[in-house]
PDB file of N, CA and C in Angstrom:
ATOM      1  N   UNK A  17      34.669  31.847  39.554  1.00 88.00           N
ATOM      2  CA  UNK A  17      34.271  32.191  38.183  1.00 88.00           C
ATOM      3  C   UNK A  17      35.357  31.783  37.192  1.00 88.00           C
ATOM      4  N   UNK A  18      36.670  31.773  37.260  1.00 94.00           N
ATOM      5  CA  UNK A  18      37.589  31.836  36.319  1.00 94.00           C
ATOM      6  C   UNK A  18      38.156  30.021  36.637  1.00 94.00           C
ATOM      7  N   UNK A  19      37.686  29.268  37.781  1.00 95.00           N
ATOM      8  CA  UNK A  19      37.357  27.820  37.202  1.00 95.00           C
ATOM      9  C   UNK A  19      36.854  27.456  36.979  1.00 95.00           C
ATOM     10  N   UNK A  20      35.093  28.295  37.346  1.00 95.00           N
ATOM     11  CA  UNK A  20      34.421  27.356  35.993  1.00 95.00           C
ATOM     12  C   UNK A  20      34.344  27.555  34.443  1.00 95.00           C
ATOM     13  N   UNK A  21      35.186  28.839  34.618  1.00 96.00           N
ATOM     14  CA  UNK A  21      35.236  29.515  33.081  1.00 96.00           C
ATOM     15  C   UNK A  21      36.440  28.141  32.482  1.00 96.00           C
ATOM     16  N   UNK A  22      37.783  28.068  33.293  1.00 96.00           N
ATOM     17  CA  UNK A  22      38.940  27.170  33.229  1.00 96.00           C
ATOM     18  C   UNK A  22      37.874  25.691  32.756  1.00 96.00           C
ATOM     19  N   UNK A  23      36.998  25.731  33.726  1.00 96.00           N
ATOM     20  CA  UNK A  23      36.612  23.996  33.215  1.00 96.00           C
ATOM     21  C   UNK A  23      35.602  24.072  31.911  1.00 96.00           C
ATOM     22  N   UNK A  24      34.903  24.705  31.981  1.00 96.00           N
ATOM     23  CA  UNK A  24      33.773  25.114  30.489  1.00 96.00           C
ATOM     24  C   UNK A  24      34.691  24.997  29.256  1.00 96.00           C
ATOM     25  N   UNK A  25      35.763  25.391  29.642  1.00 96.00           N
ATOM     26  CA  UNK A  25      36.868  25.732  28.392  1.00 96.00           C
ATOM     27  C   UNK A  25      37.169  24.377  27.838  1.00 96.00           C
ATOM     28  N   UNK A  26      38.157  23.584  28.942  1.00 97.00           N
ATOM     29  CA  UNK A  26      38.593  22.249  29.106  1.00 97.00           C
ATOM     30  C   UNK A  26      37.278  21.180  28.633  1.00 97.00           C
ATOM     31  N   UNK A  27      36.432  21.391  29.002  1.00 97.00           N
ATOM     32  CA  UNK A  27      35.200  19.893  28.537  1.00 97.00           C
ATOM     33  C   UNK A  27      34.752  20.338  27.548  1.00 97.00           C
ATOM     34  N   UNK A  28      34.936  21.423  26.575  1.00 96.00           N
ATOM     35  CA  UNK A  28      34.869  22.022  24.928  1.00 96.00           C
ATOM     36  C   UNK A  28      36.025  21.478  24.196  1.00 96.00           C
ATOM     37  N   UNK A  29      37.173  21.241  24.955  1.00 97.00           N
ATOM     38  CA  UNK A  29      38.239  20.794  24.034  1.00 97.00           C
ATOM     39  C   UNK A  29      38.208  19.168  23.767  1.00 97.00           C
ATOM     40  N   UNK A  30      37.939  18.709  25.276  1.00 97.00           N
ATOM     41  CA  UNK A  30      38.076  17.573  25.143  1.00 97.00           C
ATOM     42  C   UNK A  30      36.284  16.739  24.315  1.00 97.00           C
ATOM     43  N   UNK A  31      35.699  17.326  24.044  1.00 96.00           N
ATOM     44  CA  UNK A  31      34.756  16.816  23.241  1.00 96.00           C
ATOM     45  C   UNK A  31      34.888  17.016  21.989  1.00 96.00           C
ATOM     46  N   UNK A  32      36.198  18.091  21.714  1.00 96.00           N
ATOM     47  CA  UNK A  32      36.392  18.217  20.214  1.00 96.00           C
ATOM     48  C   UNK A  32      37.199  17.581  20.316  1.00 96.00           C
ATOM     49  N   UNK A  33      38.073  16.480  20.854  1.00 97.00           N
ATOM     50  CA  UNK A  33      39.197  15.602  20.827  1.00 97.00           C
ATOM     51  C   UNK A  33      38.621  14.080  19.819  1.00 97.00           C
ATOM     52  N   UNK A  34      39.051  14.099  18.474  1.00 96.00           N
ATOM     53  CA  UNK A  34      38.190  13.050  17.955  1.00 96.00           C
ATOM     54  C   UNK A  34      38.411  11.517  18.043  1.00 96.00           C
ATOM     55  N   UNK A  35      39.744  11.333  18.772  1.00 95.00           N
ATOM     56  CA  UNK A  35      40.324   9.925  18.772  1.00 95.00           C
ATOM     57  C   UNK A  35      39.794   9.058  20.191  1.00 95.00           C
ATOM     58  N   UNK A  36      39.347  10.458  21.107  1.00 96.00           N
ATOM     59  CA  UNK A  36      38.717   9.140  22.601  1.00 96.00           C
ATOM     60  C   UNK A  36      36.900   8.827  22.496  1.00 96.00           C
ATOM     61  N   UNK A  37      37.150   7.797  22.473  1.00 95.00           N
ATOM     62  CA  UNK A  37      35.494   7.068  23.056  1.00 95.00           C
ATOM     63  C   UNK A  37      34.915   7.828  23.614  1.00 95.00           C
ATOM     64  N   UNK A  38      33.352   7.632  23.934  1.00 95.00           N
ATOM     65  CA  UNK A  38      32.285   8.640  24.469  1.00 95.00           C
ATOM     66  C   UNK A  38      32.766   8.076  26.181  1.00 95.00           C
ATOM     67  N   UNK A  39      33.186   7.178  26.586  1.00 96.00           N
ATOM     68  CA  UNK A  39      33.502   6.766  27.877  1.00 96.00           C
ATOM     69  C   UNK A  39      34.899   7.336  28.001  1.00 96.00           C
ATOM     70  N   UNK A  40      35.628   7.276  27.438  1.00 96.00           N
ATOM     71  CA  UNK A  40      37.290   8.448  27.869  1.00 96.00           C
ATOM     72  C   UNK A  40      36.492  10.016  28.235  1.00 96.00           C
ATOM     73  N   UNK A  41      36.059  10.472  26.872  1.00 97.00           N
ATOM     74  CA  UNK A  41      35.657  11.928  27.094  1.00 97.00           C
ATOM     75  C   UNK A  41      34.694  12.245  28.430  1.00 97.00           C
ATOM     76  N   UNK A  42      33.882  11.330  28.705  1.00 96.00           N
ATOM     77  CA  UNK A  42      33.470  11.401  29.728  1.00 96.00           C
ATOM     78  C   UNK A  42      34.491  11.073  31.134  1.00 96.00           C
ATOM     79  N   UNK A  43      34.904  10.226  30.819  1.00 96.00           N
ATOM     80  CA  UNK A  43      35.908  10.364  32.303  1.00 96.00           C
ATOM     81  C   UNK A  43      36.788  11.359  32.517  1.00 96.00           C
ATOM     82  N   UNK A  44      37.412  11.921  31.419  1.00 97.00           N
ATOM     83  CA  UNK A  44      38.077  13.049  31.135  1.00 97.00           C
ATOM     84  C   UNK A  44      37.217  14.475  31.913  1.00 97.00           C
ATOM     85  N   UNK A  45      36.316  14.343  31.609  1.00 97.00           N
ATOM     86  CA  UNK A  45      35.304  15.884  31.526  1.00 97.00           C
ATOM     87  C   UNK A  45      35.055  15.215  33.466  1.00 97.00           C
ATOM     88  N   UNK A  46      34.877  14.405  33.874  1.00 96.00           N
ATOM     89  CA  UNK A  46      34.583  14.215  35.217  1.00 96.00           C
ATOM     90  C   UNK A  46      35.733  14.331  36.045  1.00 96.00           C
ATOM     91  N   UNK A  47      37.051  14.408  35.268  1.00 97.00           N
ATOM     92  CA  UNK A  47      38.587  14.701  36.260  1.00 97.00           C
ATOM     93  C   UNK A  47      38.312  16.147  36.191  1.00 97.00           C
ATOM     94  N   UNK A  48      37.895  17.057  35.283  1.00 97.00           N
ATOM     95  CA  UNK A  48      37.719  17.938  35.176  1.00 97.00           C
ATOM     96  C   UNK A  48      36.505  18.709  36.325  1.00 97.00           C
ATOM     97  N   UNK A  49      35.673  18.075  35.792  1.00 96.00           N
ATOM     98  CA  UNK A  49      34.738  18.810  37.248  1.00 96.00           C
ATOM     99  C   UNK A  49      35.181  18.438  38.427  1.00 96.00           C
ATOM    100  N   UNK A  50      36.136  17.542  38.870  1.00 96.00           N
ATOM    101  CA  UNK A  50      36.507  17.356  40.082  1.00 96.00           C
ATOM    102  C   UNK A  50      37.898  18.187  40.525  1.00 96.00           C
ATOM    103  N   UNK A  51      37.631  18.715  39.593  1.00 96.00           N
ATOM    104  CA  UNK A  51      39.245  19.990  39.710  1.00 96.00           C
ATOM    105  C   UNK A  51      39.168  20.715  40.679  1.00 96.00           C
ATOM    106  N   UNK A  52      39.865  21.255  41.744  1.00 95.00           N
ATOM    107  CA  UNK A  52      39.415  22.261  42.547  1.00 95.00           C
ATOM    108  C   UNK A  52      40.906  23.563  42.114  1.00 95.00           C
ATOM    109  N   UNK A  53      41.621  23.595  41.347  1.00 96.00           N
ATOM    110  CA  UNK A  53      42.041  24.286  40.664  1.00 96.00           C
ATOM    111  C   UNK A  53      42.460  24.543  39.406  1.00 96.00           C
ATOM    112  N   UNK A  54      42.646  25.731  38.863  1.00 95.00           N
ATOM    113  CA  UNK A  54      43.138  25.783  37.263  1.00 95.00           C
ATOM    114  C   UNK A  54      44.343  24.959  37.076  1.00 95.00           C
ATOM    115  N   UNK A  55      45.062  24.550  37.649  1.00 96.00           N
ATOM    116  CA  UNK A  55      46.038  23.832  37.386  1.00 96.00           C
ATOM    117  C   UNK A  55      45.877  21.804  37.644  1.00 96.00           C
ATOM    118  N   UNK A  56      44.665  22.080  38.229  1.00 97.00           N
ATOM    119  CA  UNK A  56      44.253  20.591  38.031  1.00 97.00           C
ATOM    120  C   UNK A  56      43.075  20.273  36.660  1.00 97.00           C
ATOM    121  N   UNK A  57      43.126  21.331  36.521  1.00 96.00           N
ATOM    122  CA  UNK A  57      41.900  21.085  35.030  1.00 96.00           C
ATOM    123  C   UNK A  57      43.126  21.359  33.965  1.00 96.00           C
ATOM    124  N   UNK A  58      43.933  21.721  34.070  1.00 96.00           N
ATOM    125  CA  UNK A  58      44.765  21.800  32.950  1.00 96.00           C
ATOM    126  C   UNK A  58      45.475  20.609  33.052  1.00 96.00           C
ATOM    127  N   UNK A  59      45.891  19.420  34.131  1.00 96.00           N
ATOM    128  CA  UNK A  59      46.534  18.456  34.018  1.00 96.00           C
ATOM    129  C   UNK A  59      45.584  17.775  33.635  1.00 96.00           C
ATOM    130  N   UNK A  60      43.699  17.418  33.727  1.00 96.00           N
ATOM    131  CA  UNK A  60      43.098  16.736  33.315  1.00 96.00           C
ATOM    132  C   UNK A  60      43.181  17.136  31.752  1.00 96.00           C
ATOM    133  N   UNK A  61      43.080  17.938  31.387  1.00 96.00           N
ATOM    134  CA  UNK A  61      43.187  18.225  30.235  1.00 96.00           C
ATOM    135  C   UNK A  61      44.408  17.787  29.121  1.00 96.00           C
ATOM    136  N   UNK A  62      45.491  17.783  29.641  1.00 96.00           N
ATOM    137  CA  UNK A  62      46.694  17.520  29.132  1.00 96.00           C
ATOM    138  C   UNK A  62      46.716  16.448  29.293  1.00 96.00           C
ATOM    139  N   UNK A  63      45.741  15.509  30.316  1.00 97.00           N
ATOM    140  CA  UNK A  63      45.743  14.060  29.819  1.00 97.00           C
ATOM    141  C   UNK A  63      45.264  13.538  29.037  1.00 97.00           C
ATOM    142  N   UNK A  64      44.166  14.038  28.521  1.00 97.00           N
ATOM    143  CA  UNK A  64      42.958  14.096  27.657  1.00 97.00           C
ATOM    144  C   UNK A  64      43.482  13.952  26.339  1.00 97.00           C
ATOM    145  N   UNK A  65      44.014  15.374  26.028  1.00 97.00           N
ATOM    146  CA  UNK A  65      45.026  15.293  24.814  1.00 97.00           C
ATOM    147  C   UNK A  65      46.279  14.362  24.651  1.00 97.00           C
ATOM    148  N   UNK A  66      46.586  13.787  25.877  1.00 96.00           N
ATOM    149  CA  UNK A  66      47.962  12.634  25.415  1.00 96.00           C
ATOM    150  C   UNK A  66      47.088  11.095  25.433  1.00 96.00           C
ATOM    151  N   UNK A  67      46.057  10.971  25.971  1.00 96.00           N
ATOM    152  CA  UNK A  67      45.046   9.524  25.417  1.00 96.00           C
ATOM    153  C   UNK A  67      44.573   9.850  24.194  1.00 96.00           C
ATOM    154  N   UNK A  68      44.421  11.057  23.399  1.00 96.00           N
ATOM    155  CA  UNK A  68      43.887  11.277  22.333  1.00 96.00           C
ATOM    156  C   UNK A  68      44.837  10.936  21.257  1.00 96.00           C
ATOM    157  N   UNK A  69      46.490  11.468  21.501  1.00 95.00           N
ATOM    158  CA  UNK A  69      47.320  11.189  20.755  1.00 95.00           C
ATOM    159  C   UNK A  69      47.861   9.643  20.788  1.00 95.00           C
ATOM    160  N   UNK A  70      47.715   9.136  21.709  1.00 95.00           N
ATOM    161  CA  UNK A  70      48.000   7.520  21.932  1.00 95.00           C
ATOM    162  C   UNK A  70      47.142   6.593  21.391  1.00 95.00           C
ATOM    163  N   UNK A  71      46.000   6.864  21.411  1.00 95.00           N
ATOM    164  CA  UNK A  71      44.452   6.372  20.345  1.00 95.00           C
ATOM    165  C   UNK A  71      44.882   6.685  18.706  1.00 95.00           C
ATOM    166  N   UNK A  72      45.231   7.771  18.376  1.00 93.00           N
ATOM    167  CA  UNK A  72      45.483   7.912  17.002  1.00 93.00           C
ATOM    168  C   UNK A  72      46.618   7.383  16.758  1.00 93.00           C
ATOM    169  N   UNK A  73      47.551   7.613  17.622  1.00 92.00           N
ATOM    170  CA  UNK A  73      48.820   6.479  17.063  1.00 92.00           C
ATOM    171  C   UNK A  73      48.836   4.566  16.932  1.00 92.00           C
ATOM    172  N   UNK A  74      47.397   4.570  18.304  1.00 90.00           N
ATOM    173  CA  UNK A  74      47.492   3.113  17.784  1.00 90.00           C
ATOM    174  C   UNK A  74      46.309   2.825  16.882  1.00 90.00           C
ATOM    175  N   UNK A  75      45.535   4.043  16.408  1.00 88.00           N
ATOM    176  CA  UNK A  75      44.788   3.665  15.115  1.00 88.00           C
ATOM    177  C   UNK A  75      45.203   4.270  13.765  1.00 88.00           C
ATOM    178  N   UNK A  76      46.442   4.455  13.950  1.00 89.00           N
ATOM    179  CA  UNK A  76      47.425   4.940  12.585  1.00 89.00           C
ATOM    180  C   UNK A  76      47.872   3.247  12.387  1.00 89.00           C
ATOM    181  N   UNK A  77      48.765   2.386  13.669  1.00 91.00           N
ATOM    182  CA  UNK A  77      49.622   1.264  13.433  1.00 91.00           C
ATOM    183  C   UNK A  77      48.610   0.059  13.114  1.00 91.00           C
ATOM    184  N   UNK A  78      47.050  -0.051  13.837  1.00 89.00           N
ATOM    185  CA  UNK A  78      46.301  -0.798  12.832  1.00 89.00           C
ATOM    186  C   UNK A  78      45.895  -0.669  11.812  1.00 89.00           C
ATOM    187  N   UNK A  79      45.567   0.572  10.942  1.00 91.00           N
ATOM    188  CA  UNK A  79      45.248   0.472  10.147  1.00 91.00           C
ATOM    189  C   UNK A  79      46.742  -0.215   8.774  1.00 91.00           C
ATOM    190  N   UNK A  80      47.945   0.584   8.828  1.00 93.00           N
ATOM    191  CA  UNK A  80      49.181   0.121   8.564  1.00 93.00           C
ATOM    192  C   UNK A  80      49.058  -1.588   8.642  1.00 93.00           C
ATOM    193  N   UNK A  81      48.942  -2.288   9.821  1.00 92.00           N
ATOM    194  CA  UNK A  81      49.098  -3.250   9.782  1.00 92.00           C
ATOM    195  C   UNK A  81      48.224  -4.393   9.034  1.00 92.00           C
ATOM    196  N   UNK A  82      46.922  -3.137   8.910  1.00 93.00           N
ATOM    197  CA  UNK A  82      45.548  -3.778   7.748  1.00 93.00           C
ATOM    198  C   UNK A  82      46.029  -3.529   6.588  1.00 93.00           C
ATOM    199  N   UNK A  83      46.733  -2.911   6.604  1.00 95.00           N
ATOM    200  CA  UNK A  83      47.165  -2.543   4.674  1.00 95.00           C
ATOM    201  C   UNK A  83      47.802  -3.537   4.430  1.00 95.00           C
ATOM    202  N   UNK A  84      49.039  -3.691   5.071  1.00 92.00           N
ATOM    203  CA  UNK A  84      50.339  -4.345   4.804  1.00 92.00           C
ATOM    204  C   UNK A  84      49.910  -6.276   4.600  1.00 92.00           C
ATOM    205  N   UNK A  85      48.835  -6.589   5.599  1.00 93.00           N
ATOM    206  CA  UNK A  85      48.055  -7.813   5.735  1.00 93.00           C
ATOM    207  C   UNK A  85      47.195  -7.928   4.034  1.00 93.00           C
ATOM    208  N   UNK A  86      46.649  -6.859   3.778  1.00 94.00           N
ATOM    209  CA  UNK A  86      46.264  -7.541   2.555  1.00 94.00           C
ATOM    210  C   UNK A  86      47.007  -6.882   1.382  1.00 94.00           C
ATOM    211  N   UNK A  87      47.932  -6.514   1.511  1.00 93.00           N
ATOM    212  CA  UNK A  87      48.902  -6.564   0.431  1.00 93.00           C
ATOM    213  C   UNK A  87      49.684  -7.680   0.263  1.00 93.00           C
ATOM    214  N   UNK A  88      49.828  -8.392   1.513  1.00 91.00           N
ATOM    215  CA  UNK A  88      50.343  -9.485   1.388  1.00 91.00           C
ATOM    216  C   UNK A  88      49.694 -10.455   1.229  1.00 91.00           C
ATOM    217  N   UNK A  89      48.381 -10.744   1.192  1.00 90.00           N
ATOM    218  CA  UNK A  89      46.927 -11.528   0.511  1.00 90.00           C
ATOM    219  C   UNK A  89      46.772 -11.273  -0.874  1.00 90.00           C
ATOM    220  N   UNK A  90      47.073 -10.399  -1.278  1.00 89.00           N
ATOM    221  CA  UNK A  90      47.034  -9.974  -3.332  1.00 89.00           C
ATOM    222  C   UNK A  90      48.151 -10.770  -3.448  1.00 89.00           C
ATOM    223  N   UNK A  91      49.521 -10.479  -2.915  1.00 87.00           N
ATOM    224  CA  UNK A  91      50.636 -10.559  -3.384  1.00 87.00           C
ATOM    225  C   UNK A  91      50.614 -12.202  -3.525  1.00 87.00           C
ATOM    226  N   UNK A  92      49.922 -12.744  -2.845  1.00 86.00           N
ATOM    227  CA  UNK A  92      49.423 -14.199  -3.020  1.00 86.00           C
ATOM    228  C   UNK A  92      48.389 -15.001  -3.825  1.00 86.00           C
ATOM    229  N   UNK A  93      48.266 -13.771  -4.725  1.00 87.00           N
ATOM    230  CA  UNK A  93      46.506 -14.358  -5.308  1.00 87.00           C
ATOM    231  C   UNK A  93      47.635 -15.196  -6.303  1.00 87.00           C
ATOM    232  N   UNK A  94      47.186 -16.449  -7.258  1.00 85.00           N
ATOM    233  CA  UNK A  94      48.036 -16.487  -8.490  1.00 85.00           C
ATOM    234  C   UNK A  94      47.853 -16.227  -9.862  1.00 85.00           C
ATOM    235  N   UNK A  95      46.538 -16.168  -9.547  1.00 82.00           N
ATOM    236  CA  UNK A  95      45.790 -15.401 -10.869  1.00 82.00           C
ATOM    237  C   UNK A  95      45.958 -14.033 -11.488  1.00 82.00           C
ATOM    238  N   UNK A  96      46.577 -13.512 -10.599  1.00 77.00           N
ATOM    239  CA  UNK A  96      46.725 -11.976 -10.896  1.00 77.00           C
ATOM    240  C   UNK A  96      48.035 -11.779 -11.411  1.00 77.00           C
ATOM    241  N   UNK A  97      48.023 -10.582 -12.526  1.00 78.00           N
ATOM    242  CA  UNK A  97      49.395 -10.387 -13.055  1.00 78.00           C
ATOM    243  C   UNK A  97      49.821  -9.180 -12.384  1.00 78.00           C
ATOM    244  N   UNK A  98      50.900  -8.644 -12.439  1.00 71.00           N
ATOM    245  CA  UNK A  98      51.445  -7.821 -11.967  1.00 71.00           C
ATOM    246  C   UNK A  98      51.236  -6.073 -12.031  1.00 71.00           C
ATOM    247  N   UNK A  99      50.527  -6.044 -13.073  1.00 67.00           N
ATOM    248  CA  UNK A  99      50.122  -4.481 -13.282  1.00 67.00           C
ATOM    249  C   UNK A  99      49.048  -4.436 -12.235  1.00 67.00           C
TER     250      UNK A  99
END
């Protein structure tokens, strides 16, 4: 009772995790049902949340790298004045 309560818990978090794909969260939630203890649903889980934070960090550095790309496309127009 108190792992499937442990895993019910765990595949609620990781579907509120907004940075992994419907194919992470699902593989995630399937390490999870394959848990045969609370301490293996909490390492699936804690992986869950560090692919979640690794997804947002590398969709923090593309988007950065989309800014910076067309700032440097204006900064090239010649028509444009400076204000």
């Amino acid at each position: 009772k108190e792992l499937a309560d442990a895993k019910d818990a765990a595949k609620g978090e990781i579907d509120q995790l907004p940075n992994l794909s419907d194919q992470e969260k699902k593989d995630a939630k399937d390490k999870v049902d394959n848990a045969t203890t609370k301490e293996e649903v909490k390492t699936a889980l804690d992986e869950a949340k560090a692919k979640d934070e690794e997804n947002k960090a590398a969709k923090d550095q593309e988007l950065k790298d989309a800014k910076d790309a067309a700032k440097g496309e204006i900064d090239q127009l010649p028509n444009l004045s400076d204000q």
